[in-house]
Amino acid sequence: MTKELNGGSRGLHYEESLLWEKERSDHSGVDFPDVKNFKNRTGQAERGDIGLPQVSEPQAVRHFVRLSTLNYSIDSGFFPLGSCTMKHNPRLNERMARLPGFAHVHPLQPQQTIQGALRVMHDLQHWLATLTGLPGVCLSPAAGAHGELAGVMTIRRAHEQKGNAHKTVMLIPDSAHGTNPATAAMCGYTIRVIPTKDTGRMSVEAFKEALGDGHDVAGMMVTNPNTCGLFEREIVEIADLLHKAGGYFYCDGANFNALVGRVRPADFGVDVMHINLHKTFSTPHGGGGPGSGPICVTDELAPYMPVPTVVKQGETYVLETEDMRPTTLGRLKGFHGQFGMHVRALAYMMSHGGDGLRQVSDDAVLNANYILSQLKDVYNVPFDGPCMHECLLTEKIQKEKGVSTLDIAKALVEYGFHPMTVYFPLVVQGAMLIEPTETESKDSLDRFIGVMRHIADMVETGQGDELHEYPRSTPRRRLDEVKAARFPKLRWTKE
């Protein structure tokens, strides 16, 4: 059958064209009846091309449903991204968020009519404070990067209020997430980099060199466990040195999934951290969002963090205002944060309990180390020792035979797996960062390990050239990346 007849579709797999390619110029998608006694006084034609495809409702629905079948998600299969936790979203959480009393509240309702919703937020603040050891909690940031901004602005506000205008430098290790230096720069700080390349971790010696006399240092932004999947072993001594210099310790909470229930960040010196509710507390990620990035701070920094928080006055829950806390940096977002995510996160915490959350982090670390132990003889492991919740491999062995990290990632797609994070962290050449999470079964891990070993075996037995062509079975084959970069097509135009 020709493409003209079936549109390229075969075996119930659709070759889906753009909506603009479906339209017909000789009719519109919707016919409205003529309006009686109507006179067009706009001076414009009644119909004109406004750049929208002229398709019917069924055409539009089928287009997006067909596109959705091409999507790969955590509900489809293993999703071992190492830079961003992708774990199962329990349906119990979704059910709680859809209860009418939660789903139908409006942020402008009188507070006396939403006491239950405010209690949910207050209880979530309490759980986050307990798990981090940081008593001040603000739920309003709308995503992890927004939480970073809130945290660093809190530090800046504290220094402003204390007359520390000379503190203009933020210390950040070279293995940091890219958002860390970007956030610090947005807040007006100069970045001073702490090198970690030799061991994958910060050292006291490297920190002292970056700190200098500490006079100009406002703070430090560190992810712990770091982006190499390693716990910063000297972090307590480093935090003490920073505090003696008058700086604050900002912890990027992206990897809290490895610590929750077992370690309180305040106990290794953290003053402020953001938490990605989707990474640690299983709220939907990506297209299933929206995001939520609460911050937790020490008693010392609590007066300066954003408003509102939920406070309890007698038996009544109240949204805090700027008048109630004049030292605050102000509001960072309209209303009170992503309430639906707050409900889901609290449901996750309460269904697990303190011991269950501890089990979560134990299992996440165990799964990552299981993968590391099963692959370390066929892939290069850049840093010695066990990892935390994600394991780091590199292309070093395969690269000697002409196969790159990109080839390995594309081969995973061919064999039915979403690739791991590739080429990050930047401090490691050809990085492959794998985070299995606690929600994958041993069977899932073994299938992934089996495919990774098969790919390594192909390279070892001289079949590596095949990998340059992968994936072969997907709706779209591998891009010519050089051509795409040199001759980009950024929009579709009618020929």
Tab-separated table of C-alpha atoms in Angstrom:
chain	number	residue	atom	x	y	z
A	1	MET	CA	0.000	0.000	0.000
A	2	THR	CA	1.365	3.397	-0.897
A	3	LYS	CA	2.050	6.271	1.460
A	4	GLU	CA	-0.585	8.279	-0.421
A	5	LEU	CA	-3.223	5.762	0.763
A	6	ASN	CA	-2.173	5.011	4.341
A	7	GLY	CA	-0.294	8.203	5.203
A	8	GLY	CA	2.734	6.163	6.228
A	9	SER	CA	0.826	4.282	8.985
A	10	ARG	CA	1.356	0.526	9.447
A	11	GLY	CA	0.218	-2.061	11.986
A	12	LEU	CA	-1.758	0.477	14.085
A	13	HIS	CA	1.368	2.593	14.420
A	14	TYR	CA	0.517	6.040	13.139
A	15	GLU	CA	2.727	8.256	11.052
A	16	GLU	CA	1.353	11.500	12.402
A	17	SER	CA	1.639	14.665	10.374
A	18	LEU	CA	1.401	18.221	11.676
A	19	LEU	CA	-2.022	19.758	12.219
A	20	TRP	CA	-1.199	22.350	9.571
A	21	GLU	CA	-0.609	19.563	7.064
A	22	LYS	CA	-4.091	18.153	7.708
A	23	GLU	CA	-6.059	21.296	6.956
A	24	ARG	CA	-7.851	21.903	3.704
A	25	SER	CA	-7.886	25.396	2.361
A	26	ASP	CA	-11.378	25.095	0.920
A	27	HIS	CA	-13.259	24.835	4.222
A	28	SER	CA	-12.952	25.749	7.879
A	29	GLY	CA	-12.816	23.380	10.848
A	30	VAL	CA	-16.060	24.655	12.369
A	31	ASP	CA	-19.155	26.083	10.703
A	32	PHE	CA	-21.069	28.610	12.736
A	33	PRO	CA	-24.602	29.595	11.749
A	34	ASP	CA	-25.084	33.040	10.354
A	35	VAL	CA	-26.009	35.604	12.956
A	36	LYS	CA	-29.288	37.309	12.126
A	37	ASN	CA	-29.372	41.063	11.763
A	38	PHE	CA	-25.575	41.240	12.125
A	39	LYS	CA	-23.480	43.864	10.435
A	40	ASN	CA	-19.721	43.567	10.418
A	41	ARG	CA	-18.389	46.940	11.557
A	42	THR	CA	-14.754	45.893	12.102
A	43	GLY	CA	-13.629	46.792	8.622
A	44	GLN	CA	-12.088	43.286	8.370
A	45	ALA	CA	-13.184	40.346	6.266
A	46	GLU	CA	-15.505	37.871	7.980
A	47	ARG	CA	-13.021	35.064	7.386
A	48	GLY	CA	-9.290	35.328	7.110
A	49	ASP	CA	-6.098	33.330	7.627
A	50	ILE	CA	-4.961	33.899	11.214
A	51	GLY	CA	-2.298	31.200	11.156
A	52	LEU	CA	-4.321	28.459	12.894
A	53	PRO	CA	-4.960	25.085	11.249
A	54	GLN	CA	-8.516	24.647	9.976
A	55	VAL	CA	-9.369	21.203	11.378
A	56	SER	CA	-12.416	19.700	13.031
A	57	GLU	CA	-12.636	18.672	16.689
A	58	PRO	CA	-12.181	14.925	15.945
A	59	GLN	CA	-9.115	15.705	13.841
A	60	ALA	CA	-7.597	17.756	16.647
A	61	VAL	CA	-8.389	15.120	19.317
A	62	ARG	CA	-6.986	12.243	17.250
A	63	HIS	CA	-3.858	14.241	16.457
A	64	PHE	CA	-2.955	14.767	20.091
A	65	VAL	CA	-4.017	11.267	21.208
A	66	ARG	CA	-1.807	9.733	18.501
A	67	LEU	CA	1.098	11.934	19.554
A	68	SER	CA	0.571	10.830	23.165
A	69	THR	CA	1.089	7.196	22.137
A	70	LEU	CA	4.607	8.129	21.029
A	71	ASN	CA	5.462	9.400	24.494
A	72	TYR	CA	7.611	7.418	26.925
A	73	SER	CA	6.909	7.894	30.601
A	74	ILE	CA	7.543	6.394	34.004
A	75	ASP	CA	4.226	4.548	33.552
A	76	SER	CA	5.579	2.998	30.330
A	77	GLY	CA	8.845	1.610	31.622
A	78	PHE	CA	12.173	2.077	33.372
A	79	PHE	CA	13.337	5.713	33.298
A	80	PRO	CA	16.876	5.744	34.760
A	81	LEU	CA	17.705	9.442	34.471
A	82	GLY	CA	20.549	10.258	36.806
A	83	SER	CA	20.063	13.996	36.886
A	84	CYS	CA	16.400	13.939	37.779
A	85	THR	CA	14.610	11.337	39.859
A	86	MET	CA	11.838	9.676	37.857
A	87	LYS	CA	9.940	7.376	40.173
A	88	HIS	CA	6.461	5.911	40.369
A	89	ASN	CA	3.655	8.310	41.262
A	90	PRO	CA	1.390	6.346	43.648
A	91	ARG	CA	-2.243	6.566	42.559
A	92	LEU	CA	-3.280	7.066	46.178
A	93	ASN	CA	-1.714	10.530	46.015
A	94	GLU	CA	-3.677	11.329	42.858
A	95	ARG	CA	-6.889	10.204	44.516
A	96	MET	CA	-6.276	12.462	47.509
A	97	ALA	CA	-5.521	15.477	45.304
A	98	ARG	CA	-8.793	14.961	43.427
A	99	LEU	CA	-11.027	14.988	46.498
A	100	PRO	CA	-13.559	17.765	45.880
A	101	GLY	CA	-12.576	19.647	49.030
A	102	PHE	CA	-9.019	19.955	47.676
A	103	ALA	CA	-9.551	20.067	43.919
A	104	HIS	CA	-12.214	22.769	43.969
A	105	VAL	CA	-10.768	25.307	46.408
A	106	HIS	CA	-9.947	28.749	45.069
A	107	PRO	CA	-6.976	30.816	46.282
A	108	LEU	CA	-9.218	33.845	46.824
A	109	GLN	CA	-11.687	32.029	49.086
A	110	PRO	CA	-12.050	33.457	52.602
A	111	GLN	CA	-9.560	31.682	54.849
A	112	GLN	CA	-12.258	30.534	57.264
A	113	THR	CA	-13.729	28.420	54.450
A	114	ILE	CA	-10.458	26.598	53.620
A	115	GLN	CA	-9.191	25.637	57.066
A	116	GLY	CA	-8.726	22.018	55.951
A	117	ALA	CA	-6.563	23.037	53.002
A	118	LEU	CA	-4.471	25.329	55.198
A	119	ARG	CA	-4.014	22.496	57.698
A	120	VAL	CA	-2.651	20.307	54.883
A	121	MET	CA	-0.074	23.002	54.093
A	122	HIS	CA	0.745	23.470	57.786
A	123	ASP	CA	1.212	19.715	58.265
A	124	LEU	CA	3.437	19.551	55.175
A	125	GLN	CA	5.563	22.384	56.588
A	126	HIS	CA	5.901	20.345	59.804
A	127	TRP	CA	6.936	17.160	57.967
A	128	LEU	CA	9.537	19.002	55.872
A	129	ALA	CA	10.918	20.759	58.945
A	130	THR	CA	11.191	17.432	60.784
A	131	LEU	CA	12.859	15.608	57.890
A	132	THR	CA	15.418	18.360	57.219
A	133	GLY	CA	15.977	19.664	60.761
A	134	LEU	CA	15.294	23.146	59.393
A	135	PRO	CA	12.289	24.706	61.174
A	136	GLY	CA	11.401	27.532	58.764
A	137	VAL	CA	9.455	26.280	55.729
A	138	CYS	CA	7.996	28.218	52.800
A	139	LEU	CA	5.928	26.204	50.309
A	140	SER	CA	5.319	28.831	47.649
A	141	PRO	CA	8.269	28.326	45.188
A	142	ALA	CA	6.890	26.782	42.008
A	143	ALA	CA	9.805	24.503	41.046
A	144	GLY	CA	13.273	23.417	42.121
A	145	ALA	CA	15.051	26.271	40.350
A	146	HIS	CA	12.499	28.685	41.787
A	147	GLY	CA	13.296	27.234	45.225
A	148	GLU	CA	16.975	27.888	44.566
A	149	LEU	CA	16.132	31.484	43.773
A	150	ALA	CA	14.068	31.753	46.969
A	151	GLY	CA	16.882	30.249	49.034
A	152	VAL	CA	19.668	32.461	47.694
A	153	MET	CA	17.430	35.543	47.914
A	154	THR	CA	16.855	34.633	51.558
A	155	ILE	CA	20.615	34.576	52.110
A	156	ARG	CA	20.990	37.914	50.343
A	157	ARG	CA	18.168	39.446	52.372
A	158	ALA	CA	19.810	38.278	55.610
A	159	HIS	CA	23.134	39.835	54.643
A	160	GLU	CA	21.399	43.070	53.625
A	161	GLN	CA	19.578	43.283	56.944
A	162	LYS	CA	22.829	42.632	58.825
A	163	GLY	CA	24.811	45.246	56.901
A	164	ASN	CA	27.033	42.734	55.108
A	165	ALA	CA	27.164	44.529	51.755
A	166	HIS	CA	30.800	43.438	51.349
A	167	LYS	CA	29.764	39.780	51.027
A	168	THR	CA	29.465	39.440	47.265
A	169	VAL	CA	30.884	35.980	46.478
A	170	MET	CA	29.157	32.600	46.275
A	171	LEU	CA	31.306	29.453	46.429
A	172	ILE	CA	30.151	26.627	44.138
A	173	PRO	CA	31.894	23.337	43.277
A	174	ASP	CA	32.554	22.584	39.607
A	175	SER	CA	30.287	19.529	39.776
A	176	ALA	CA	27.218	21.626	40.634
A	177	HIS	CA	23.940	21.661	38.741
A	178	GLY	CA	23.986	24.473	36.177
A	179	THR	CA	21.137	26.230	37.936
A	180	ASN	CA	23.327	26.893	40.989
A	181	PRO	CA	25.733	29.423	39.432
A	182	ALA	CA	22.882	30.815	37.313
A	183	THR	CA	20.808	31.493	40.433
A	184	ALA	CA	23.716	33.046	42.308
A	185	ALA	CA	24.466	35.313	39.344
A	186	MET	CA	20.798	36.355	39.110
A	187	CYS	CA	21.004	37.378	42.762
A	188	GLY	CA	24.019	39.554	42.041
A	189	TYR	CA	26.765	37.315	43.366
A	190	THR	CA	30.158	36.622	41.828
A	191	ILE	CA	30.873	32.893	41.435
A	192	ARG	CA	34.071	31.364	42.823
A	193	VAL	CA	34.540	27.721	41.769
A	194	ILE	CA	35.723	24.921	44.064
A	195	PRO	CA	37.525	22.198	42.026
A	196	THR	CA	36.534	18.558	42.602
A	197	LYS	CA	37.884	16.848	39.523
A	198	ASP	CA	40.431	14.538	41.152
A	199	THR	CA	38.106	12.703	43.524
A	200	GLY	CA	34.613	13.770	42.529
A	201	ARG	CA	34.236	15.331	45.971
A	202	MET	CA	35.104	18.639	47.628
A	203	SER	CA	38.136	18.625	49.887
A	204	VAL	CA	38.832	20.818	52.901
A	205	GLU	CA	42.038	22.005	51.240
A	206	ALA	CA	40.290	23.086	48.032
A	207	PHE	CA	37.550	24.774	50.046
A	208	LYS	CA	40.035	26.732	52.175
A	209	GLU	CA	41.754	27.985	49.050
A	210	ALA	CA	38.432	29.157	47.568
A	211	LEU	CA	37.314	30.678	50.878
A	212	GLY	CA	40.450	32.770	51.449
A	213	ASP	CA	39.937	34.970	54.501
A	214	GLY	CA	36.157	34.667	53.960
A	215	HIS	CA	35.564	38.411	54.220
A	216	ASP	CA	33.706	38.621	50.888
A	217	VAL	CA	32.000	35.194	50.967
A	218	ALA	CA	28.215	35.294	51.317
A	219	GLY	CA	27.641	31.590	51.119
A	220	MET	CA	28.173	28.250	49.446
A	221	MET	CA	25.873	26.227	47.158
A	222	VAL	CA	26.454	22.465	47.336
A	223	THR	CA	24.458	19.414	46.265
A	224	ASN	CA	24.808	16.525	48.708
A	225	PRO	CA	24.968	13.765	47.584
A	226	ASN	CA	26.681	15.517	44.713
A	227	THR	CA	26.071	15.157	40.982
A	228	CYS	CA	28.644	12.347	40.782
A	229	GLY	CA	26.389	10.311	43.083
A	230	LEU	CA	28.839	10.638	45.993
A	231	PHE	CA	28.312	11.823	49.559
A	232	GLU	CA	30.528	14.766	50.510
A	233	ARG	CA	32.523	13.169	53.317
A	234	GLU	CA	34.173	16.365	54.594
A	235	ILE	CA	31.044	18.476	54.494
A	236	VAL	CA	30.772	19.015	58.283
A	237	GLU	CA	34.268	20.514	58.536
A	238	ILE	CA	33.668	22.590	55.404
A	239	ALA	CA	30.370	23.918	56.781
A	240	ASP	CA	32.060	24.871	60.064
A	241	LEU	CA	34.734	26.856	58.197
A	242	LEU	CA	32.055	28.617	56.143
A	243	HIS	CA	30.020	29.549	59.213
A	244	LYS	CA	33.085	30.932	60.992
A	245	ALA	CA	33.587	33.211	57.977
A	246	GLY	CA	30.003	34.463	58.256
A	247	GLY	CA	28.664	32.618	55.204
A	248	TYR	CA	25.521	30.533	54.804
A	249	PHE	CA	25.356	26.969	53.470
A	250	TYR	CA	22.780	26.528	50.699
A	251	CYS	CA	22.094	22.862	49.909
A	252	ASP	CA	20.638	21.949	46.534
A	253	GLY	CA	18.019	19.419	47.617
A	254	ALA	CA	17.767	17.670	44.258
A	255	ASN	CA	19.305	14.506	45.696
A	256	PHE	CA	17.434	14.413	49.003
A	257	ASN	CA	15.922	11.101	47.844
A	258	ALA	CA	19.160	9.448	48.980
A	259	LEU	CA	18.970	10.870	52.513
A	260	VAL	CA	15.329	11.288	53.475
A	261	GLY	CA	14.445	9.586	56.734
A	262	ARG	CA	18.092	8.757	57.455
A	263	VAL	CA	20.047	12.044	57.523
A	264	ARG	CA	18.831	15.551	58.416
A	265	PRO	CA	20.681	18.149	56.294
A	266	ALA	CA	20.766	20.548	59.246
A	267	ASP	CA	22.993	18.026	61.028
A	268	PHE	CA	25.763	18.482	58.445
A	269	GLY	CA	25.543	22.255	58.580
A	270	VAL	CA	22.902	23.274	56.032
A	271	ASP	CA	21.260	26.670	56.595
A	272	VAL	CA	18.810	26.644	53.697
A	273	MET	CA	17.786	24.108	51.081
A	274	HIS	CA	15.126	23.633	48.478
A	275	ILE	CA	13.277	20.388	47.991
A	276	ASN	CA	11.941	19.092	44.677
A	277	LEU	CA	8.688	17.461	45.743
A	278	HIS	CA	8.676	15.367	42.575
A	279	LYS	CA	12.132	13.917	43.202
A	280	THR	CA	11.817	12.989	46.843
A	281	PHE	CA	8.085	12.815	47.467
A	282	SER	CA	6.824	11.344	44.175
A	283	THR	CA	4.625	14.153	42.884
A	284	PRO	CA	4.258	13.984	39.071
A	285	HIS	CA	7.160	15.238	37.023
A	286	GLY	CA	7.567	16.805	33.623
A	287	GLY	CA	4.315	17.032	31.691
A	288	GLY	CA	2.455	15.668	34.713
A	289	GLY	CA	3.490	18.581	36.943
A	290	PRO	CA	3.238	21.405	37.862
A	291	GLY	CA	6.412	21.686	39.897
A	292	SER	CA	6.867	22.617	43.515
A	293	GLY	CA	10.110	23.559	45.265
A	294	PRO	CA	9.589	24.469	48.943
A	295	ILE	CA	12.528	25.828	50.912
A	296	CYS	CA	13.535	24.959	54.475
A	297	VAL	CA	15.711	27.297	56.561
A	298	THR	CA	17.236	27.646	60.013
A	299	ASP	CA	15.684	29.723	62.781
A	300	GLU	CA	18.308	32.385	61.997
A	301	LEU	CA	17.187	32.719	58.355
A	302	ALA	CA	13.443	32.223	58.915
A	303	PRO	CA	12.690	35.951	59.357
A	304	TYR	CA	14.001	36.652	55.850
A	305	MET	CA	12.405	33.905	53.712
A	306	PRO	CA	9.446	34.686	51.422
A	307	VAL	CA	5.838	34.993	52.500
A	308	PRO	CA	3.386	33.465	52.893
A	309	THR	CA	3.757	30.535	55.236
A	310	VAL	CA	0.831	29.006	57.080
A	311	VAL	CA	0.824	29.817	60.800
A	312	LYS	CA	-1.488	28.519	63.489
A	313	GLN	CA	-3.111	31.065	65.787
A	314	GLY	CA	-4.990	29.205	68.499
A	315	GLU	CA	-7.118	26.723	66.558
A	316	THR	CA	-7.125	28.769	63.354
A	317	TYR	CA	-4.788	28.435	60.385
A	318	VAL	CA	-3.744	31.749	58.792
A	319	LEU	CA	-1.737	32.726	55.694
A	320	GLU	CA	1.062	34.975	56.798
A	321	THR	CA	1.294	38.489	55.308
A	322	GLU	CA	4.231	40.853	54.861
A	323	ASP	CA	2.850	43.004	57.675
A	324	MET	CA	3.161	40.049	60.025
A	325	ARG	CA	6.883	39.601	59.158
A	326	PRO	CA	8.445	42.919	57.983
A	327	THR	CA	11.938	41.415	57.589
A	328	THR	CA	10.786	39.083	54.801
A	329	LEU	CA	12.164	39.458	51.292
A	330	GLY	CA	8.537	39.568	50.130
A	331	ARG	CA	6.501	37.412	47.800
A	332	LEU	CA	8.015	35.371	44.971
A	333	LYS	CA	4.808	34.040	43.514
A	334	GLY	CA	1.137	34.825	43.249
A	335	PHE	CA	-0.993	33.060	45.825
A	336	HIS	CA	0.419	30.211	47.901
A	337	GLY	CA	2.256	27.665	45.719
A	338	GLN	CA	1.105	24.521	43.885
A	339	PHE	CA	-1.474	23.274	46.355
A	340	GLY	CA	-2.223	20.059	44.437
A	341	MET	CA	1.440	19.067	44.796
A	342	HIS	CA	1.302	19.819	48.509
A	343	VAL	CA	-1.576	17.355	48.912
A	344	ARG	CA	0.237	14.649	46.939
A	345	ALA	CA	3.507	15.084	48.871
A	346	LEU	CA	1.785	14.961	52.258
A	347	ALA	CA	-0.187	11.862	51.203
A	348	TYR	CA	3.120	10.212	50.219
A	349	MET	CA	4.743	11.095	53.552
A	350	MET	CA	1.785	9.963	55.660
A	351	SER	CA	1.342	6.702	53.745
A	352	HIS	CA	5.019	5.834	54.288
A	353	GLY	CA	5.583	7.219	57.775
A	354	GLY	CA	9.028	7.977	59.128
A	355	ASP	CA	10.222	4.367	58.892
A	356	GLY	CA	8.860	4.008	55.359
A	357	LEU	CA	10.704	7.096	54.141
A	358	ARG	CA	13.890	5.716	55.647
A	359	GLN	CA	13.271	2.496	53.714
A	360	VAL	CA	12.807	4.575	50.544
A	361	SER	CA	16.278	6.077	50.755
A	362	ASP	CA	17.822	2.736	51.746
A	363	ASP	CA	16.294	1.011	48.729
A	364	ALA	CA	17.249	3.842	46.346
A	365	VAL	CA	20.894	3.580	47.420
A	366	LEU	CA	20.814	-0.245	47.334
A	367	ASN	CA	19.425	-0.315	43.778
A	368	ALA	CA	22.044	2.106	42.472
A	369	ASN	CA	24.864	0.110	44.049
A	370	TYR	CA	23.424	-3.126	42.613
A	371	ILE	CA	23.634	-1.685	39.101
A	372	LEU	CA	27.137	-0.374	39.787
A	373	SER	CA	28.304	-3.781	41.028
A	374	GLN	CA	26.898	-5.548	37.924
A	375	LEU	CA	28.392	-3.156	35.350
A	376	LYS	CA	31.712	-2.048	36.812
A	377	ASP	CA	33.625	-4.859	35.066
A	378	VAL	CA	32.495	-3.794	31.562
A	379	TYR	CA	32.206	0.020	31.923
A	380	ASN	CA	34.629	2.514	33.418
A	381	VAL	CA	33.815	3.749	36.935
A	382	PRO	CA	35.590	7.102	37.386
A	383	PHE	CA	35.555	7.226	41.189
A	384	ASP	CA	36.232	4.407	43.658
A	385	GLY	CA	33.841	3.140	46.268
A	386	PRO	CA	30.105	2.738	46.623
A	387	CYS	CA	27.694	5.377	45.378
A	388	MET	CA	24.570	6.902	46.821
A	389	HIS	CA	21.270	6.822	44.893
A	390	GLU	CA	22.827	7.145	41.427
A	391	CYS	CA	25.868	5.506	39.877
A	392	LEU	CA	28.279	7.107	37.448
A	393	LEU	CA	29.884	5.277	34.517
A	394	THR	CA	31.821	6.597	31.539
A	395	GLU	CA	32.476	5.660	27.910
A	396	LYS	CA	36.245	5.290	28.454
A	397	ILE	CA	36.458	1.534	27.639
A	398	GLN	CA	34.060	1.665	24.679
A	399	LYS	CA	35.507	4.917	23.313
A	400	GLU	CA	38.790	3.135	22.606
A	401	LYS	CA	36.834	1.080	20.039
A	402	GLY	CA	34.968	4.004	18.540
A	403	VAL	CA	31.712	3.805	20.516
A	404	SER	CA	30.549	6.856	22.450
A	405	THR	CA	28.161	7.531	25.291
A	406	LEU	CA	25.666	8.797	22.700
A	407	ASP	CA	25.856	5.466	20.820
A	408	ILE	CA	25.169	3.560	24.054
A	409	ALA	CA	22.221	5.821	24.889
A	410	LYS	CA	20.715	5.362	21.413
A	411	ALA	CA	21.186	1.590	21.679
A	412	LEU	CA	19.183	1.619	24.923
A	413	VAL	CA	16.334	3.248	23.007
A	414	GLU	CA	16.521	0.480	20.385
A	415	TYR	CA	16.259	-2.124	23.150
A	416	GLY	CA	13.275	-0.486	24.867
A	417	PHE	CA	14.792	1.617	27.624
A	418	HIS	CA	14.857	5.341	28.157
A	419	PRO	CA	18.529	6.358	28.316
A	420	MET	CA	20.248	7.465	31.450
A	421	THR	CA	21.475	11.048	31.802
A	422	VAL	CA	24.405	11.475	29.408
A	423	TYR	CA	27.356	13.871	29.401
A	424	PHE	CA	26.531	15.122	32.895
A	425	PRO	CA	28.142	15.879	35.288
A	426	LEU	CA	30.429	17.943	33.094
A	427	VAL	CA	33.512	17.203	35.216
A	428	VAL	CA	33.566	13.644	33.823
A	429	GLN	CA	34.173	12.960	30.123
A	430	GLY	CA	31.490	10.850	28.451
A	431	ALA	CA	29.440	10.524	31.643
A	432	MET	CA	26.514	8.111	32.021
A	433	LEU	CA	24.605	8.853	35.228
A	434	ILE	CA	22.074	6.173	36.216
A	435	GLU	CA	19.444	6.553	38.945
A	436	PRO	CA	17.182	3.504	39.240
A	437	THR	CA	15.145	4.865	42.216
A	438	GLU	CA	13.607	2.737	44.930
A	439	THR	CA	10.464	1.890	42.969
A	440	GLU	CA	12.026	-0.440	40.386
A	441	SER	CA	11.950	-4.200	40.940
A	442	LYS	CA	15.012	-6.423	40.735
A	443	ASP	CA	13.572	-7.876	37.513
A	444	SER	CA	13.537	-4.399	35.940
A	445	LEU	CA	17.078	-3.715	37.083
A	446	ASP	CA	18.281	-7.074	35.768
A	447	ARG	CA	16.746	-6.444	32.335
A	448	PHE	CA	18.471	-3.056	32.165
A	449	ILE	CA	21.765	-4.562	33.309
A	450	GLY	CA	21.399	-7.324	30.726
A	451	VAL	CA	20.983	-4.816	27.894
A	452	MET	CA	23.907	-2.687	29.100
A	453	ARG	CA	26.128	-5.781	29.215
A	454	HIS	CA	24.910	-6.831	25.745
A	455	ILE	CA	25.896	-3.418	24.371
A	456	ALA	CA	29.321	-3.682	26.005
A	457	ASP	CA	29.691	-7.190	24.526
A	458	MET	CA	28.829	-5.913	21.043
A	459	VAL	CA	31.637	-3.387	21.341
A	460	GLU	CA	34.075	-5.941	22.697
A	461	THR	CA	33.341	-8.448	19.892
A	462	GLY	CA	33.769	-5.943	17.083
A	463	GLN	CA	30.095	-5.158	16.407
A	464	GLY	CA	30.372	-1.576	17.628
A	465	ASP	CA	29.778	-0.084	14.182
A	466	GLU	CA	26.152	-1.282	14.347
A	467	LEU	CA	25.603	0.986	17.342
A	468	HIS	CA	26.263	4.062	15.221
A	469	GLU	CA	22.990	3.304	13.381
A	470	TYR	CA	20.816	2.813	16.452
A	471	PRO	CA	17.934	3.253	17.052
A	472	ARG	CA	16.580	1.441	13.981
A	473	SER	CA	13.044	0.566	15.085
A	474	THR	CA	11.745	3.903	16.354
A	475	PRO	CA	9.328	6.156	14.419
A	476	ARG	CA	12.279	8.441	13.766
A	477	ARG	CA	15.878	7.334	13.271
A	478	ARG	CA	18.924	9.081	14.683
A	479	LEU	CA	19.347	12.690	13.662
A	480	ASP	CA	22.270	13.894	11.608
A	481	GLU	CA	23.340	16.148	14.465
A	482	VAL	CA	25.934	18.056	12.452
A	483	LYS	CA	23.401	18.818	9.729
A	484	ALA	CA	20.745	19.708	12.298
A	485	ALA	CA	23.139	22.151	13.962
A	486	ARG	CA	24.341	23.750	10.731
A	487	PHE	CA	20.987	23.885	8.948
A	488	PRO	CA	18.343	24.060	11.671
A	489	LYS	CA	14.676	24.147	10.696
A	490	LEU	CA	13.047	25.991	13.535
A	491	ARG	CA	9.512	26.227	12.150
A	492	TRP	CA	7.312	24.513	9.615
A	493	THR	CA	6.348	26.520	6.556
A	494	LYS	CA	3.855	25.645	3.880
A	495	GLU	CA	5.579	24.711	0.642
